[in-house]
PDB file of C-alpha atoms in Angstrom:
ATOM      1  CA  MET R 473      15.549 -18.868 -10.601  1.00 40.00           C
ATOM      2  CA  THR R 474      18.583 -19.932  -8.627  1.00 48.00           C
ATOM      3  CA  ASP R 475      21.052 -17.337  -9.952  1.00 57.00           C
ATOM      4  CA  THR R 476      20.966 -14.630  -7.293  1.00 66.00           C
ATOM      5  CA  ALA R 477      23.209 -12.211  -9.186  1.00 64.00           C
ATOM      6  CA  ASN R 478      20.226 -10.488 -10.806  1.00 79.00           C
ATOM      7  CA  TYR R 479      18.349 -10.089  -7.530  1.00 91.00           C
ATOM      8  CA  PRO R 480      19.373  -7.333  -5.102  1.00 95.00           C
ATOM      9  CA  VAL R 481      19.462  -8.204  -1.429  1.00 96.00           C
ATOM     10  CA  LEU R 482      16.197  -6.928   0.045  1.00 97.00           C
ATOM     11  CA  GLY R 483      15.907  -5.928   3.664  1.00 97.00           C
ATOM     12  CA  PHE R 484      12.802  -5.210   5.726  1.00 98.00           C
ATOM     13  CA  ILE R 485      12.827  -3.236   8.943  1.00 98.00           C
ATOM     14  CA  GLY R 486       9.630  -4.567  10.492  1.00 97.00           C
ATOM     15  CA  GLY R 487       8.117  -7.955   9.769  1.00 96.00           C
ATOM     16  CA  GLY R 488       4.402  -7.152  10.001  1.00 93.00           C
ATOM     17  CA  ASN R 489       1.536  -7.807   7.616  1.00 92.00           C
ATOM     18  CA  MET R 490       2.701  -5.599   4.756  1.00 92.00           C
ATOM     19  CA  ALA R 491       6.245  -6.967   4.864  1.00 94.00           C
ATOM     20  CA  GLN R 492       4.825 -10.496   4.855  1.00 94.00           C
ATOM     21  CA  ALA R 493       2.620  -9.695   1.861  1.00 92.00           C
ATOM     22  CA  ILE R 494       5.530  -8.309  -0.157  1.00 94.00           C
ATOM     23  CA  ILE R 495       7.839 -11.172   0.762  1.00 94.00           C
ATOM     24  CA  GLY R 496       5.180 -13.724  -0.154  1.00 93.00           C
ATOM     25  CA  GLY R 497       4.482 -12.047  -3.489  1.00 92.00           C
ATOM     26  CA  LEU R 498       8.153 -11.850  -4.411  1.00 93.00           C
ATOM     27  CA  VAL R 499       8.961 -15.433  -3.395  1.00 94.00           C
ATOM     28  CA  ASN R 500       5.915 -16.715  -5.278  1.00 91.00           C
ATOM     29  CA  GLN R 501       7.231 -14.936  -8.380  1.00 90.00           C
ATOM     30  CA  GLY R 502      10.602 -16.637  -8.028  1.00 92.00           C
ATOM     31  CA  TYR R 503      12.614 -14.146  -5.970  1.00 94.00           C
ATOM     32  CA  PRO R 504      15.299 -16.104  -4.059  1.00 96.00           C
ATOM     33  CA  ALA R 505      14.309 -16.243  -0.405  1.00 96.00           C
ATOM     34  CA  GLN R 506      17.970 -16.299   0.630  1.00 95.00           C
ATOM     35  CA  GLN R 507      18.274 -12.778  -0.803  1.00 96.00           C
ATOM     36  CA  ILE R 508      15.748 -11.439   1.734  1.00 97.00           C
ATOM     37  CA  TRP R 509      16.502 -10.178   5.252  1.00 98.00           C
ATOM     38  CA  VAL R 510      13.981  -9.152   7.910  1.00 98.00           C
ATOM     39  CA  ALA R 511      14.613  -7.383  11.203  1.00 98.00           C
ATOM     40  CA  ASP R 512      11.931  -7.272  13.876  1.00 97.00           C
ATOM     41  CA  PRO R 513      12.168  -6.744  17.644  1.00 95.00           C
ATOM     42  CA  THR R 514       9.922  -9.748  18.313  1.00 95.00           C
ATOM     43  CA  GLN R 515      11.629 -13.122  17.969  1.00 96.00           C
ATOM     44  CA  GLN R 516       8.263 -14.869  17.776  1.00 95.00           C
ATOM     45  CA  GLN R 517       7.405 -12.842  14.678  1.00 95.00           C
ATOM     46  CA  LEU R 518      10.756 -13.687  13.104  1.00 96.00           C
ATOM     47  CA  ASP R 519      10.225 -17.390  13.823  1.00 96.00           C
ATOM     48  CA  LYS R 520       6.826 -17.189  12.143  1.00 95.00           C
ATOM     49  CA  LEU R 521       8.377 -15.662   9.025  1.00 96.00           C
ATOM     50  CA  ALA R 522      11.199 -18.195   8.927  1.00 95.00           C
ATOM     51  CA  GLU R 523       8.665 -21.024   9.089  1.00 95.00           C
ATOM     52  CA  GLN R 524       6.991 -19.712   5.935  1.00 95.00           C
ATOM     53  CA  TRP R 525      10.087 -18.965   3.856  1.00 96.00           C
ATOM     54  CA  PRO R 526      13.829 -19.736   4.117  1.00 96.00           C
ATOM     55  CA  ILE R 527      14.695 -16.048   4.586  1.00 97.00           C
ATOM     56  CA  ASN R 528      17.283 -14.456   6.868  1.00 97.00           C
ATOM     57  CA  THR R 529      15.989 -12.996  10.142  1.00 97.00           C
ATOM     58  CA  THR R 530      17.501 -10.985  12.969  1.00 97.00           C
ATOM     59  CA  THR R 531      16.540  -8.564  15.719  1.00 97.00           C
ATOM     60  CA  ASP R 532      19.406  -6.264  14.627  1.00 97.00           C
ATOM     61  CA  ASN R 533      18.179  -3.462  12.333  1.00 97.00           C
ATOM     62  CA  ASN R 534      21.713  -2.311  11.574  1.00 97.00           C
ATOM     63  CA  ARG R 535      22.733  -5.744  10.355  1.00 97.00           C
ATOM     64  CA  VAL R 536      19.872  -5.782   7.861  1.00 97.00           C
ATOM     65  CA  ALA R 537      20.747  -2.263   6.714  1.00 97.00           C
ATOM     66  CA  GLY R 538      24.345  -3.344   6.167  1.00 95.00           C
ATOM     67  CA  GLU R 539      23.348  -6.412   4.157  1.00 95.00           C
ATOM     68  CA  SER R 540      20.716  -4.768   1.944  1.00 97.00           C
ATOM     69  CA  GLU R 541      20.826  -3.148  -1.462  1.00 97.00           C
ATOM     70  CA  VAL R 542      17.132  -2.256  -1.132  1.00 97.00           C
ATOM     71  CA  LEU R 543      15.794  -1.539   2.356  1.00 98.00           C
ATOM     72  CA  MET R 544      12.088  -1.236   3.124  1.00 97.00           C
ATOM     73  CA  LEU R 545      11.001   0.640   6.226  1.00 97.00           C
ATOM     74  CA  ALA R 546       7.860  -1.213   7.277  1.00 96.00           C
ATOM     75  CA  VAL R 547       7.366   0.330  10.721  1.00 95.00           C
ATOM     76  CA  LYS R 548       4.652   2.548  12.154  1.00 92.00           C
ATOM     77  CA  PRO R 549       4.957   6.284  11.398  1.00 91.00           C
ATOM     78  CA  GLN R 550       5.116   7.065  15.118  1.00 92.00           C
ATOM     79  CA  VAL R 551       8.461   5.242  15.517  1.00 94.00           C
ATOM     80  CA  MET R 552       9.989   6.130  12.140  1.00 95.00           C
ATOM     81  CA  LYS R 553      12.216   8.931  13.477  1.00 95.00           C
ATOM     82  CA  VAL R 554      13.798   6.752  16.158  1.00 96.00           C
ATOM     83  CA  VAL R 555      14.258   3.810  13.791  1.00 97.00           C
ATOM     84  CA  THR R 556      15.784   5.807  10.935  1.00 97.00           C
ATOM     85  CA  GLU R 557      18.151   7.876  13.050  1.00 97.00           C
ATOM     86  CA  ALA R 558      19.568   4.635  14.437  1.00 97.00           C
ATOM     87  CA  LEU R 559      20.178   3.388  10.877  1.00 97.00           C
ATOM     88  CA  ARG R 560      22.031   6.468   9.668  1.00 96.00           C
ATOM     89  CA  GLU R 561      25.596   5.244  10.261  1.00 95.00           C
ATOM     90  CA  ALA R 562      24.935   1.789   8.806  1.00 95.00           C
ATOM     91  CA  LEU R 563      23.458   3.273   5.634  1.00 96.00           C
ATOM     92  CA  ALA R 564      26.298   5.778   5.315  1.00 94.00           C
ATOM     93  CA  ALA R 565      28.755   2.867   5.361  1.00 95.00           C
ATOM     94  CA  SER R 566      26.646   0.694   3.031  1.00 94.00           C
ATOM     95  CA  PRO R 567      24.271   2.865   0.932  1.00 95.00           C
ATOM     96  CA  ALA R 568      21.004   1.308  -0.172  1.00 97.00           C
ATOM     97  CA  LEU R 569      17.773   2.337  -1.825  1.00 98.00           C
ATOM     98  CA  VAL R 570      15.397   3.058   1.057  1.00 98.00           C
ATOM     99  CA  ILE R 571      11.653   2.587   0.581  1.00 98.00           C
ATOM    100  CA  SER R 572       9.262   3.950   3.213  1.00 97.00           C
ATOM    101  CA  ILE R 573       5.661   2.742   3.355  1.00 94.00           C
ATOM    102  CA  ALA R 574       4.703   5.034   6.254  1.00 91.00           C
ATOM    103  CA  ALA R 575       1.864   7.478   5.662  1.00 88.00           C
ATOM    104  CA  GLY R 576       2.531  11.071   6.645  1.00 87.00           C
ATOM    105  CA  ILE R 577       6.345  10.962   6.717  1.00 93.00           C
ATOM    106  CA  PRO R 578       7.717  13.274   3.974  1.00 94.00           C
ATOM    107  CA  VAL R 579      10.965  12.751   2.091  1.00 96.00           C
ATOM    108  CA  ALA R 580      12.474  15.849   3.723  1.00 95.00           C
ATOM    109  CA  SER R 581      12.113  14.264   7.158  1.00 95.00           C
ATOM    110  CA  LEU R 582      13.558  10.944   6.014  1.00 97.00           C
ATOM    111  CA  GLU R 583      16.506  12.744   4.406  1.00 96.00           C
ATOM    112  CA  ARG R 584      17.112  14.642   7.638  1.00 96.00           C
ATOM    113  CA  TRP R 585      17.059  11.468   9.715  1.00 97.00           C
ATOM    114  CA  LEU R 586      18.925   9.175   7.309  1.00 97.00           C
ATOM    115  CA  GLY R 587      21.201  11.624   5.504  1.00 95.00           C
ATOM    116  CA  ALA R 588      20.708  13.986   2.581  1.00 94.00           C
ATOM    117  CA  GLU R 589      22.404  11.651   0.091  1.00 95.00           C
ATOM    118  CA  THR R 590      19.996   8.764   0.714  1.00 97.00           C
ATOM    119  CA  ALA R 591      18.135   7.406  -2.313  1.00 98.00           C
ATOM    120  CA  LEU R 592      14.521   7.407  -1.102  1.00 98.00           C
ATOM    121  CA  VAL R 593      11.192   6.180  -2.402  1.00 98.00           C
ATOM    122  CA  ARG R 594       7.944   6.961  -0.616  1.00 97.00           C
ATOM    123  CA  CYS R 595       5.432   4.223  -1.201  1.00 97.00           C
ATOM    124  CA  MET R 596       1.750   4.099  -0.269  1.00 96.00           C
ATOM    125  CA  PRO R 597       0.436   0.521  -0.512  1.00 95.00           C
ATOM    126  CA  ASN R 598      -2.977  -0.656   0.654  1.00 95.00           C
ATOM    127  CA  THR R 599      -4.329  -3.628   2.569  1.00 93.00           C
ATOM    128  CA  PRO R 600      -5.538  -5.669  -0.455  1.00 94.00           C
ATOM    129  CA  ALA R 601      -1.810  -6.316  -0.922  1.00 93.00           C
ATOM    130  CA  LEU R 602      -2.413  -9.063   1.643  1.00 90.00           C
ATOM    131  CA  VAL R 603      -4.397 -10.939  -1.039  1.00 92.00           C
ATOM    132  CA  MET R 604      -2.106  -9.936  -3.924  1.00 93.00           C
ATOM    133  CA  THR R 605      -4.462  -7.266  -5.291  1.00 95.00           C
ATOM    134  CA  GLY R 606      -2.777  -4.187  -3.864  1.00 95.00           C
ATOM    135  CA  ALA R 607      -2.580  -0.732  -5.411  1.00 97.00           C
ATOM    136  CA  SER R 608       0.542   1.287  -4.585  1.00 97.00           C
ATOM    137  CA  GLY R 609       1.661   4.819  -5.360  1.00 98.00           C
ATOM    138  CA  LEU R 610       5.386   5.587  -5.573  1.00 98.00           C
ATOM    139  CA  TYR R 611       7.451   8.795  -5.430  1.00 98.00           C
ATOM    140  CA  ALA R 612      11.253   8.964  -5.759  1.00 98.00           C
ATOM    141  CA  ASN R 613      13.657  11.659  -4.658  1.00 97.00           C
ATOM    142  CA  ALA R 614      16.392  12.951  -6.978  1.00 97.00           C
ATOM    143  CA  LYS R 615      18.980  10.470  -5.657  1.00 97.00           C
ATOM    144  CA  VAL R 616      17.075   7.432  -6.975  1.00 98.00           C
ATOM    145  CA  THR R 617      18.512   5.947 -10.171  1.00 97.00           C
ATOM    146  CA  GLN R 618      16.493   4.406 -12.976  1.00 97.00           C
ATOM    147  CA  VAL R 619      17.634   0.950 -11.903  1.00 96.00           C
ATOM    148  CA  GLN R 620      16.484   1.654  -8.360  1.00 96.00           C
ATOM    149  CA  ARG R 621      13.092   2.853  -9.624  1.00 97.00           C
ATOM    150  CA  GLN R 622      12.730  -0.469 -11.396  1.00 95.00           C
ATOM    151  CA  GLN R 623      13.684  -2.329  -8.213  1.00 95.00           C
ATOM    152  CA  ALA R 624      11.064  -0.452  -6.175  1.00 96.00           C
ATOM    153  CA  GLU R 625       8.408  -1.027  -8.804  1.00 95.00           C
ATOM    154  CA  GLN R 626       9.267  -4.732  -8.983  1.00 91.00           C
ATOM    155  CA  MET R 627       8.728  -5.099  -5.245  1.00 91.00           C
ATOM    156  CA  MET R 628       5.313  -3.478  -5.237  1.00 94.00           C
ATOM    157  CA  ALA R 629       4.171  -5.111  -8.490  1.00 93.00           C
ATOM    158  CA  ALA R 630       4.629  -8.448  -6.715  1.00 92.00           C
ATOM    159  CA  ILE R 631       1.506  -7.693  -4.666  1.00 93.00           C
ATOM    160  CA  GLY R 632      -0.666  -5.839  -7.196  1.00 96.00           C
ATOM    161  CA  ILE R 633      -0.139  -2.737  -9.311  1.00 97.00           C
ATOM    162  CA  ALA R 634       2.283   0.151  -8.808  1.00 97.00           C
ATOM    163  CA  GLN R 635       1.930   3.684 -10.198  1.00 98.00           C
ATOM    164  CA  TRP R 636       4.537   6.469 -10.034  1.00 98.00           C
ATOM    165  CA  VAL R 637       3.678  10.073  -9.229  1.00 98.00           C
ATOM    166  CA  GLU R 638       6.096  12.867 -10.127  1.00 96.00           C
ATOM    167  CA  ARG R 639       5.289  15.215  -7.210  1.00 97.00           C
ATOM    168  CA  GLU R 640       5.473  14.212  -3.584  1.00 96.00           C
ATOM    169  CA  ASP R 641       2.272  16.033  -2.657  1.00 95.00           C
ATOM    170  CA  LEU R 642       0.409  13.610  -4.942  1.00 97.00           C
ATOM    171  CA  ILE R 643       1.159  10.834  -2.454  1.00 96.00           C
ATOM    172  CA  ASP R 644      -1.551  12.452  -0.306  1.00 95.00           C
ATOM    173  CA  ALA R 645      -3.975  11.994  -3.200  1.00 96.00           C
ATOM    174  CA  VAL R 646      -2.860   8.368  -3.522  1.00 97.00           C
ATOM    175  CA  ILE R 647      -3.624   7.898   0.173  1.00 96.00           C
ATOM    176  CA  ALA R 648      -7.103   9.349  -0.371  1.00 97.00           C
ATOM    177  CA  VAL R 649      -7.818   7.172  -3.418  1.00 98.00           C
ATOM    178  CA  SER R 650      -6.199   3.798  -2.820  1.00 97.00           C
ATOM    179  CA  GLY R 651      -4.407   3.875   0.530  1.00 95.00           C
ATOM    180  CA  SER R 652      -7.588   4.502   2.496  1.00 96.00           C
ATOM    181  CA  GLY R 653      -9.929   3.463  -0.313  1.00 97.00           C
ATOM    182  CA  PRO R 654     -10.573  -0.131   0.812  1.00 97.00           C
ATOM    183  CA  ALA R 655     -12.341   1.208   3.916  1.00 97.00           C
ATOM    184  CA  TYR R 656     -14.773   3.163   1.722  1.00 98.00           C
ATOM    185  CA  TYR R 657     -15.767   0.018  -0.149  1.00 98.00           C
ATOM    186  CA  PHE R 658     -15.983  -2.005   3.068  1.00 98.00           C
ATOM    187  CA  MET R 659     -18.377   0.622   4.440  1.00 98.00           C
ATOM    188  CA  MET R 660     -20.518   0.422   1.301  1.00 98.00           C
ATOM    189  CA  MET R 661     -20.568  -3.371   1.572  1.00 98.00           C
ATOM    190  CA  GLU R 662     -21.554  -3.113   5.227  1.00 98.00           C
ATOM    191  CA  ALA R 663     -24.448  -0.781   4.383  1.00 98.00           C
ATOM    192  CA  MET R 664     -25.675  -2.985   1.530  1.00 98.00           C
ATOM    193  CA  ILE R 665     -25.544  -6.122   3.664  1.00 98.00           C
ATOM    194  CA  GLU R 666     -27.573  -4.488   6.429  1.00 98.00           C
ATOM    195  CA  ALA R 667     -30.092  -3.085   3.926  1.00 98.00           C
ATOM    196  CA  GLY R 668     -30.515  -6.529   2.386  1.00 98.00           C
ATOM    197  CA  ILE R 669     -31.182  -8.038   5.805  1.00 98.00           C
ATOM    198  CA  LYS R 670     -33.808  -5.378   6.515  1.00 98.00           C
ATOM    199  CA  GLN R 671     -35.512  -6.349   3.264  1.00 98.00           C
ATOM    200  CA  GLY R 672     -35.761  -9.968   4.396  1.00 98.00           C
ATOM    201  CA  LEU R 673     -32.555 -11.711   3.311  1.00 98.00           C
ATOM    202  CA  SER R 674     -30.575 -13.770   5.773  1.00 98.00           C
ATOM    203  CA  ARG R 675     -27.209 -12.298   6.792  1.00 98.00           C
ATOM    204  CA  GLU R 676     -25.409 -15.108   4.980  1.00 98.00           C
ATOM    205  CA  VAL R 677     -27.285 -14.594   1.702  1.00 98.00           C
ATOM    206  CA  SER R 678     -27.063 -10.802   1.852  1.00 98.00           C
ATOM    207  CA  THR R 679     -23.317 -10.977   2.586  1.00 98.00           C
ATOM    208  CA  GLU R 680     -22.552 -13.449  -0.207  1.00 98.00           C
ATOM    209  CA  LEU R 681     -24.542 -11.478  -2.773  1.00 98.00           C
ATOM    210  CA  THR R 682     -22.978  -8.171  -1.737  1.00 98.00           C
ATOM    211  CA  LEU R 683     -19.372  -9.370  -1.800  1.00 98.00           C
ATOM    212  CA  GLN R 684     -19.759 -11.190  -5.115  1.00 98.00           C
ATOM    213  CA  THR R 685     -21.402  -8.117  -6.630  1.00 98.00           C
ATOM    214  CA  ALA R 686     -18.522  -5.917  -5.488  1.00 98.00           C
ATOM    215  CA  LEU R 687     -16.009  -8.367  -6.941  1.00 97.00           C
ATOM    216  CA  GLY R 688     -17.909  -8.633 -10.205  1.00 98.00           C
ATOM    217  CA  ALA R 689     -18.262  -4.871 -10.598  1.00 98.00           C
ATOM    218  CA  ALA R 690     -14.524  -4.367 -10.053  1.00 97.00           C
ATOM    219  CA  LYS R 691     -13.651  -7.086 -12.561  1.00 97.00           C
ATOM    220  CA  MET R 692     -16.035  -5.626 -15.129  1.00 97.00           C
ATOM    221  CA  ALA R 693     -14.557  -2.166 -14.686  1.00 97.00           C
ATOM    222  CA  GLN R 694     -11.016  -3.497 -15.082  1.00 96.00           C
ATOM    223  CA  ALA R 695     -11.870  -5.503 -18.176  1.00 97.00           C
ATOM    224  CA  SER R 696     -13.977  -2.833 -19.878  1.00 97.00           C
ATOM    225  CA  ASP R 697     -12.815  -0.377 -22.521  1.00 96.00           C
ATOM    226  CA  VAL R 698     -15.147   2.314 -21.134  1.00 96.00           C
ATOM    227  CA  ASP R 699     -15.058   4.182 -17.839  1.00 96.00           C
ATOM    228  CA  PRO R 700     -17.164   3.351 -14.748  1.00 97.00           C
ATOM    229  CA  ALA R 701     -19.557   6.225 -15.464  1.00 96.00           C
ATOM    230  CA  GLU R 702     -20.488   4.648 -18.790  1.00 97.00           C
ATOM    231  CA  LEU R 703     -20.795   1.203 -17.196  1.00 97.00           C
ATOM    232  CA  ARG R 704     -23.206   2.693 -14.657  1.00 97.00           C
ATOM    233  CA  ARG R 705     -25.288   4.262 -17.399  1.00 96.00           C
ATOM    234  CA  ARG R 706     -25.499   0.937 -19.248  1.00 96.00           C
ATOM    235  CA  VAL R 707     -26.869  -0.794 -16.134  1.00 96.00           C
ATOM    236  CA  CYS R 708     -29.512   1.894 -15.597  1.00 96.00           C
ATOM    237  CA  SER R 709     -32.466   1.047 -17.832  1.00 95.00           C
ATOM    238  CA  PRO R 710     -34.764   4.081 -18.307  1.00 94.00           C
ATOM    239  CA  ASN R 711     -37.303   4.268 -15.494  1.00 95.00           C
ATOM    240  CA  GLY R 712     -35.996   0.968 -14.123  1.00 96.00           C
ATOM    241  CA  THR R 713     -35.017  -0.281 -10.691  1.00 97.00           C
ATOM    242  CA  THR R 714     -31.312   0.578 -10.857  1.00 97.00           C
ATOM    243  CA  GLU R 715     -32.008   4.071 -12.130  1.00 97.00           C
ATOM    244  CA  ARG R 716     -34.314   4.669  -9.168  1.00 97.00           C
ATOM    245  CA  ALA R 717     -31.601   3.592  -6.721  1.00 97.00           C
ATOM    246  CA  VAL R 718     -28.901   5.677  -8.425  1.00 97.00           C
ATOM    247  CA  GLN R 719     -31.158   8.736  -8.398  1.00 97.00           C
ATOM    248  CA  ARG R 720     -31.510   8.350  -4.634  1.00 97.00           C
ATOM    249  CA  PHE R 721     -27.711   8.260  -4.265  1.00 97.00           C
ATOM    250  CA  GLN R 722     -27.409  11.396  -6.388  1.00 97.00           C
ATOM    251  CA  GLN R 723     -30.168  13.228  -4.515  1.00 97.00           C
ATOM    252  CA  GLY R 724     -28.418  12.372  -1.257  1.00 97.00           C
ATOM    253  CA  GLY R 725     -25.218  13.966  -2.513  1.00 98.00           C
ATOM    254  CA  LEU R 726     -23.129  10.788  -2.700  1.00 97.00           C
ATOM    255  CA  PRO R 727     -20.584  12.120  -5.271  1.00 96.00           C
ATOM    256  CA  GLU R 728     -20.013  15.287  -3.240  1.00 97.00           C
ATOM    257  CA  LEU R 729     -19.798  13.323   0.005  1.00 98.00           C
ATOM    258  CA  VAL R 730     -17.169  10.985  -1.463  1.00 98.00           C
ATOM    259  CA  GLU R 731     -15.156  13.947  -2.722  1.00 98.00           C
ATOM    260  CA  GLN R 732     -15.247  15.692   0.651  1.00 98.00           C
ATOM    261  CA  ALA R 733     -14.311  12.507   2.500  1.00 98.00           C
ATOM    262  CA  MET R 734     -11.270  12.108   0.262  1.00 98.00           C
ATOM    263  CA  VAL R 735     -10.292  15.759   0.774  1.00 98.00           C
ATOM    264  CA  ASP R 736     -10.494  15.154   4.536  1.00 98.00           C
ATOM    265  CA  CYS R 737      -8.302  12.073   4.119  1.00 96.00           C
ATOM    266  CA  ALA R 738      -5.605  13.970   2.190  1.00 95.00           C
ATOM    267  CA  ASP R 739      -5.789  16.837   4.695  1.00 96.00           C
ATOM    268  CA  ARG R 740      -5.138  14.403   7.526  1.00 95.00           C
ATOM    269  CA  ALA R 741      -2.104  13.032   5.675  1.00 92.00           C
ATOM    270  CA  ARG R 742      -0.680  16.555   5.497  1.00 92.00           C
ATOM    271  CA  GLU R 743      -1.378  17.097   9.199  1.00 93.00           C
ATOM    272  CA  MET R 744       0.495  13.884  10.008  1.00 91.00           C
ATOM    273  CA  ALA R 745       3.507  15.145   8.061  1.00 90.00           C
ATOM    274  CA  VAL R 746       3.656  18.098  10.456  1.00 90.00           C
ATOM    275  CA  GLU R 747       3.005  16.004  13.570  1.00 90.00           C
ATOM    276  CA  LEU R 748       5.365  13.119  12.789  1.00 87.00           C
ATOM    277  CA  GLY R 749       7.908  14.601  10.422  1.00 79.00           C
ATOM    278  CA  GLY R 750       9.364  17.227  12.695  1.00 69.00           C
ATOM    279  CA  ASP R 751      12.550  17.100  14.707  1.00 63.00           C
TER     280      ASP R 751
END
């Protein structure tokens, strides 16, 4: 894929882990590396990126904004206001689709900082993007064209799956389900590993069995034509070992606890919008 005409120039403000994951996924799928720009304040980080791929790097955010047709804001929410306000003039002179992957920063704030006419997509990826199995939620403002929606989706599909939501408030639900979701599964794995050790397994054996079981369950659920509830029922033989364990989870209120934890997660996302999205 050497013809760059069909590939918009992509810019990244911030060259951290998520930017690296997206760049790697796109390049591996044939996206021309020379069509990618990255700005980062740390030259060492830029050198690291340039060693991996023949991309363009600079410490100048405005230069990347001026070069890009699609610009991803891959910076921490706490610095988003400062970063975006400094980009406003460059984007006014050279408009681009802007994609923000910062949790808790609403479109209204980004429009205020970047300009009301900015085409904006809010994106909530998750950390499994680092191993090309990410799950991202996307929301577009009214300025985003159909072509730009496709461009945003292409970027995130390079590192996993991408799903659109039609209301911005649903991004908070995406955060609760997939954005923060890996931590829930890591916690379950941690608990299972420790329980296996207490029952006599070595840490190595308990860890290997737990992780492979988690992987296998996810693959089964993805490949199945029935939902996870039905898969669970099929594993639970009447009066068997699995049924006994599942009954204990139910008696302990696991479904309700998961629901409340996810409500707390979404609530925190809304609090962050107030804390970080103001003037």
